[in-house]
């Protein structure tokens, strides 16, 4: 009997140790910043190779000193970075980048708003991304408050917040917060965002490691709560869009497997009030613009001009 008991104790101990180790590994795998986040030369090369139209745009801004670096201290005390293009317009767009990315890789999107639509553009770099301080990615949840701070700082008569991937989740999570008074027209665009962090990580756990959510998702979410003050289930774009009464455009590629296209439909259904949906045929994750450039611009233009 004692031998059986000792075997059980050893098995439980091994299981607990493995679970704790697996939780730390999974959390670090999911939230660790890009180790090359400060390599701006590489970011520019990637951007210009993938979206060559953005190079002439950036060069033209640089020639007149219109592409500015901006730093701001967040309410948390951290110093965050953004690019700012000032056209002297009464309309301003906030462009929000994706997971482990930086603002430079989304100049293609900033170009649409500045070059095609005549907006000022603010391109924040989220916590632990690019030149912004931080030691762990926040998957949009706490980022929603940072982006809201950028919005208040650059408040204009007409504003659009447009995010892609994790930036889209950030945009949706932010949309359920109380917005500052005085903005005459505020709109949101989400491109391939996830319903919630729990859903996205559960899908990736199965896709990459062939594992079910129990027990690793539960222990890792708890560890995230203990270390960073938020958990995977709490970080829900789905719950936040239910509280958003501003117009929102939903975009998703139907060939997206990283954030499955099926996620867009419950998000769209949950959103009250004015909304629109475009599913881009054949587009993989975050490539709806790349695969359908003219149509993407047309959809954004129509959404922003719709009264």
Coordinates of C-alpha atoms in Angstrom, one line a residue:
X1 CA 0.0 0.0 0.0
X2 CA 2.8 2.4 0.9
X3 CA 4.5 1.6 -2.4
X4 CA 1.4 2.5 -4.4
X5 CA 1.0 5.7 -2.4
X6 CA 4.6 6.7 -3.1
X7 CA 4.1 6.0 -6.8
X8 CA 1.0 8.2 -6.8
X9 CA 2.9 11.0 -5.0
X10 CA 5.7 10.8 -7.5
X11 CA 3.3 10.8 -10.5
X12 CA 1.4 13.8 -9.1
X13 CA 4.6 15.6 -8.4
X14 CA 5.9 15.0 -11.9
X15 CA 2.6 16.1 -13.3
X16 CA 2.6 19.4 -11.3
X17 CA 6.2 20.2 -12.1
X18 CA 5.6 19.5 -15.8
X19 CA 2.4 21.6 -15.8
X20 CA 4.2 24.5 -14.1
X21 CA 7.1 24.3 -16.5
X22 CA 4.7 24.0 -19.5
X23 CA 2.8 27.1 -18.3
X24 CA 5.9 29.2 -18.0
X25 CA 7.0 28.0 -21.5
X26 CA 3.6 28.6 -23.1
X27 CA 3.2 32.1 -21.5
X28 CA 6.7 33.1 -22.7
X29 CA 6.1 31.7 -26.1
X30 CA 2.9 33.7 -26.5
X31 CA 3.9 37.0 -24.9
X32 CA 7.6 37.4 -25.3
X33 CA 8.5 40.5 -27.4
X34 CA 10.3 40.2 -30.7
X35 CA 14.0 40.0 -29.8
X36 CA 14.8 42.1 -32.9
X37 CA 12.1 44.7 -32.1
X38 CA 14.6 47.6 -32.4
X39 CA 16.0 46.5 -35.8
X40 CA 14.2 49.2 -37.8
X41 CA 16.3 48.7 -40.9
X42 CA 15.0 45.1 -41.2
X43 CA 11.4 46.4 -40.7
X44 CA 11.8 48.9 -43.4
X45 CA 13.2 46.3 -45.8
X46 CA 10.3 43.9 -45.1
X47 CA 7.7 46.7 -45.5
X48 CA 9.1 48.0 -48.8
X49 CA 9.6 44.5 -50.3
X50 CA 6.1 43.5 -49.5
X51 CA 4.4 46.8 -50.2
X52 CA 6.6 48.8 -52.6
X53 CA 4.0 51.5 -52.9
X54 CA 4.8 52.5 -49.3
X55 CA 8.4 53.4 -50.1
X56 CA 7.7 56.4 -52.3
X57 CA 5.2 57.5 -49.7
X58 CA 7.7 57.3 -46.8
X59 CA 10.3 59.0 -49.0
X60 CA 8.0 61.8 -49.8
X61 CA 7.1 62.4 -46.2
X62 CA 10.8 62.2 -45.2
X63 CA 11.7 64.8 -47.8
X64 CA 9.5 67.4 -46.1
X65 CA 10.0 66.2 -42.5
X66 CA 6.4 65.1 -42.2
X67 CA 7.0 61.7 -40.6
X68 CA 7.7 62.4 -37.0
X69 CA 8.7 60.2 -34.0
X70 CA 6.6 60.9 -31.0
X71 CA 7.1 59.6 -27.5
X72 CA 4.5 59.8 -24.7
X73 CA 4.5 58.6 -21.1
X74 CA 1.5 56.4 -20.4
X75 CA -0.6 56.5 -17.2
X76 CA 1.4 53.3 -16.2
X77 CA 4.6 55.4 -16.3
X78 CA 6.0 53.6 -19.3
X79 CA 7.4 55.5 -22.3
X80 CA 5.7 54.6 -25.6
X81 CA 6.5 55.5 -29.1
X82 CA 4.4 56.4 -32.2
X83 CA 4.9 57.8 -35.7
X84 CA 2.8 60.8 -36.5
X85 CA 2.0 62.3 -39.9
X86 CA 0.3 65.7 -39.6
X87 CA -1.5 67.0 -42.7
X88 CA -3.2 69.8 -40.7
X89 CA -6.5 68.0 -41.2
X90 CA -9.5 67.8 -38.8
X91 CA -9.5 64.1 -39.4
X92 CA -7.1 61.7 -37.7
X93 CA -6.7 57.9 -38.1
X94 CA -5.0 55.7 -35.5
X95 CA -3.3 52.6 -37.1
X96 CA -2.7 49.7 -34.8
X97 CA -0.1 47.0 -35.6
X98 CA -0.2 43.3 -35.0
X99 CA 1.4 40.6 -32.7
X100 CA 5.2 41.1 -32.2
X101 CA 5.1 43.7 -34.9
X102 CA 5.9 47.4 -35.1
X103 CA 4.4 50.5 -36.7
X104 CA 6.8 50.4 -39.6
X105 CA 5.4 47.2 -40.9
X106 CA 2.0 48.9 -41.2
X107 CA 3.0 51.9 -43.2
X108 CA 1.0 50.4 -46.0
X109 CA -2.2 51.0 -44.0
X110 CA -1.1 54.5 -42.8
X111 CA -0.5 55.4 -46.4
X112 CA -4.2 54.6 -47.2
X113 CA -5.4 57.1 -44.7
X114 CA -2.9 59.9 -45.4
X115 CA -2.4 59.6 -49.1
X116 CA -5.8 58.3 -50.3
X117 CA -8.1 59.8 -47.7
X118 CA -6.3 62.9 -46.4
X119 CA -6.2 62.0 -42.7
X120 CA -3.5 62.8 -40.1
X121 CA -2.2 59.5 -39.0
X122 CA -1.0 58.3 -35.6
X123 CA 0.8 54.9 -35.5
X124 CA 1.4 53.8 -31.9
X125 CA 3.7 51.0 -31.0
X126 CA 2.1 48.9 -28.4
X127 CA 3.5 47.8 -25.0
X128 CA 6.8 45.8 -25.5
X129 CA 6.7 46.4 -29.3
X130 CA 9.0 48.5 -31.4
X131 CA 10.4 51.4 -29.4
X132 CA 7.8 51.2 -26.7
X133 CA 8.8 50.0 -23.3
X134 CA 7.5 46.8 -21.7
X135 CA 8.6 43.3 -21.0
X136 CA 5.6 41.3 -22.3
X137 CA 3.0 41.6 -25.1
X138 CA -0.5 42.2 -23.8
X139 CA -2.6 40.8 -26.6
X140 CA -4.6 44.0 -26.9
X141 CA -6.2 43.8 -23.4
X142 CA -4.2 46.4 -21.5
X143 CA -3.2 47.9 -24.8
X144 CA -6.8 49.1 -25.3
X145 CA -6.2 51.7 -22.6
X146 CA -2.9 52.8 -24.1
X147 CA -4.5 53.3 -27.5
X148 CA -7.4 55.2 -25.8
X149 CA -4.7 57.5 -24.3
X150 CA -3.2 58.1 -27.8
X151 CA -6.7 58.9 -29.1
X152 CA -7.4 61.4 -26.4
X153 CA -4.0 63.1 -26.9
X154 CA -4.5 63.4 -30.7
X155 CA -8.3 64.0 -30.5
X156 CA -9.8 65.5 -33.7
X157 CA -13.3 66.2 -35.0
X158 CA -13.3 63.0 -37.1
X159 CA -11.4 59.9 -36.0
X160 CA -10.9 56.3 -37.2
X161 CA -9.2 53.5 -35.3
X162 CA -8.0 50.8 -37.6
X163 CA -6.2 47.7 -36.3
X164 CA -4.9 44.5 -37.9
X165 CA -4.7 41.1 -36.2
X166 CA -3.7 41.7 -32.6
X167 CA -4.2 45.4 -33.4
X168 CA -7.7 44.6 -34.6
X169 CA -8.4 42.8 -31.2
X170 CA -7.0 45.9 -29.5
X171 CA -9.3 48.1 -31.6
X172 CA -12.4 46.1 -30.7
X173 CA -11.4 45.8 -27.0
X174 CA -11.0 49.6 -26.9
X175 CA -14.3 50.2 -28.7
X176 CA -16.2 49.1 -25.6
X177 CA -14.6 51.8 -23.4
X178 CA -16.0 55.3 -22.7
X179 CA -14.8 57.6 -25.4
X180 CA -13.9 61.3 -24.9
X181 CA -16.5 63.9 -25.6
X182 CA -16.1 66.3 -28.5
X183 CA -15.4 63.8 -31.3
X184 CA -18.0 64.4 -33.9
X185 CA -17.5 61.2 -35.9
X186 CA -15.7 58.2 -34.5
X187 CA -15.4 54.9 -36.4
X188 CA -13.6 51.6 -35.9
X189 CA -12.1 49.1 -38.4
X190 CA -11.0 45.7 -37.4
X191 CA -9.1 43.5 -39.8
X192 CA -8.7 39.8 -38.8
X193 CA -9.0 40.2 -35.1
X194 CA -9.8 37.3 -32.7
X195 CA -12.8 36.9 -30.5
X196 CA -10.8 36.6 -27.3
X197 CA -7.3 35.6 -26.2
X198 CA -8.6 32.3 -24.8
X199 CA -10.1 31.3 -28.2
X200 CA -7.0 32.3 -30.1
X201 CA -4.5 30.5 -27.8
X202 CA -6.7 27.4 -27.6
X203 CA -6.7 27.2 -31.4
X204 CA -2.9 27.7 -31.6
X205 CA -2.3 25.1 -28.8
X206 CA -4.1 22.5 -30.8
X207 CA -2.7 23.6 -34.2
X208 CA 1.0 23.8 -33.2
X209 CA 1.2 21.3 -30.4
X210 CA -1.8 19.0 -30.8
X211 CA -2.9 19.7 -27.2
X212 CA -6.4 20.2 -25.7
X213 CA -7.1 23.3 -23.6
X214 CA -7.2 21.4 -20.3
X215 CA -5.1 21.7 -18.2
X216 CA -2.4 23.9 -19.8
X217 CA -4.6 26.8 -20.9
X218 CA -6.1 27.1 -17.4
X219 CA -2.7 27.1 -15.7
X220 CA -1.1 29.4 -18.2
X221 CA -4.1 31.9 -17.9
X222 CA -3.7 31.8 -14.1
X223 CA 0.0 32.4 -14.4
X224 CA -0.7 35.4 -16.7
X225 CA -3.1 36.8 -14.1
X226 CA -0.5 36.4 -11.4
X227 CA 2.4 37.9 -13.4
X228 CA 0.7 40.6 -15.5
X229 CA -2.7 41.2 -14.0
X230 CA -5.0 39.9 -16.7
X231 CA -6.2 36.5 -17.9
X232 CA -7.0 35.0 -21.3
X233 CA -10.8 34.7 -20.8
X234 CA -11.0 38.3 -19.5
X235 CA -9.3 39.7 -22.7
X236 CA -12.4 39.4 -24.9
X237 CA -13.0 41.5 -28.0
X238 CA -16.4 39.7 -28.2
X239 CA -17.6 41.1 -24.9
X240 CA -16.2 44.6 -25.7
X241 CA -17.9 45.0 -29.1
X242 CA -21.3 44.3 -27.4
X243 CA -20.8 47.7 -25.7
X244 CA -19.7 49.6 -28.8
X245 CA -22.3 51.9 -30.4
X246 CA -20.0 53.5 -32.9
X247 CA -19.8 52.3 -36.6
X248 CA -17.5 49.4 -37.1
X249 CA -16.2 47.7 -40.3
X250 CA -15.2 44.0 -40.0
X251 CA -12.7 42.6 -42.4
X252 CA -11.4 39.0 -42.6
X253 CA -9.8 36.8 -45.3
X254 CA -11.6 33.6 -45.8
X255 CA -8.3 31.7 -46.2
X256 CA -7.1 32.8 -42.8
X257 CA -6.1 29.9 -40.5
X258 CA -4.0 31.8 -38.0
X259 CA -7.1 33.7 -36.8
X260 CA -9.8 31.6 -38.4
X261 CA -12.3 33.4 -40.5
X262 CA -15.1 31.9 -38.5
X263 CA -14.3 34.2 -35.7
X264 CA -15.5 37.3 -37.6
X265 CA -19.2 36.2 -37.6
X266 CA -19.9 36.1 -33.9
X267 CA -18.0 39.4 -33.6
X268 CA -20.2 41.0 -36.3
X269 CA -23.4 39.6 -34.8
X270 CA -22.5 40.8 -31.3
X271 CA -21.9 44.4 -32.5
X272 CA -25.0 46.6 -32.1
X273 CA -25.8 49.5 -34.3
X274 CA -24.1 50.5 -37.5
X275 CA -21.7 47.9 -38.9
X276 CA -20.4 46.4 -42.1
X277 CA -18.7 43.1 -43.0
X278 CA -16.3 42.3 -45.9
X279 CA -14.8 38.8 -46.2
X280 CA -11.9 39.0 -48.6
X281 CA -11.8 36.0 -51.0
X282 CA -8.6 33.9 -50.8
X283 CA -6.8 36.2 -48.4
X284 CA -4.7 34.6 -45.7
X285 CA -4.0 36.2 -42.3
X286 CA -3.6 40.0 -42.5
X287 CA -3.3 39.8 -46.3
X288 CA -6.7 41.2 -47.4
X289 CA -5.1 44.4 -48.6
X290 CA -2.2 42.6 -50.2
X291 CA -4.5 40.4 -52.2
X292 CA -7.2 43.0 -53.0
X293 CA -5.6 46.4 -52.8
X294 CA -8.1 48.4 -54.8
X295 CA -11.1 46.8 -53.2
X296 CA -9.6 47.3 -49.7
X297 CA -9.1 51.0 -50.3
X298 CA -12.6 51.2 -51.7
X299 CA -14.1 49.5 -48.7
X300 CA -12.3 51.9 -46.3
X301 CA -13.2 55.0 -48.3
X302 CA -16.9 54.0 -48.5
X303 CA -17.0 53.2 -44.8
X304 CA -15.3 56.4 -43.7
X305 CA -17.5 58.6 -46.0
X306 CA -20.8 56.8 -45.1
X307 CA -23.1 59.1 -43.1

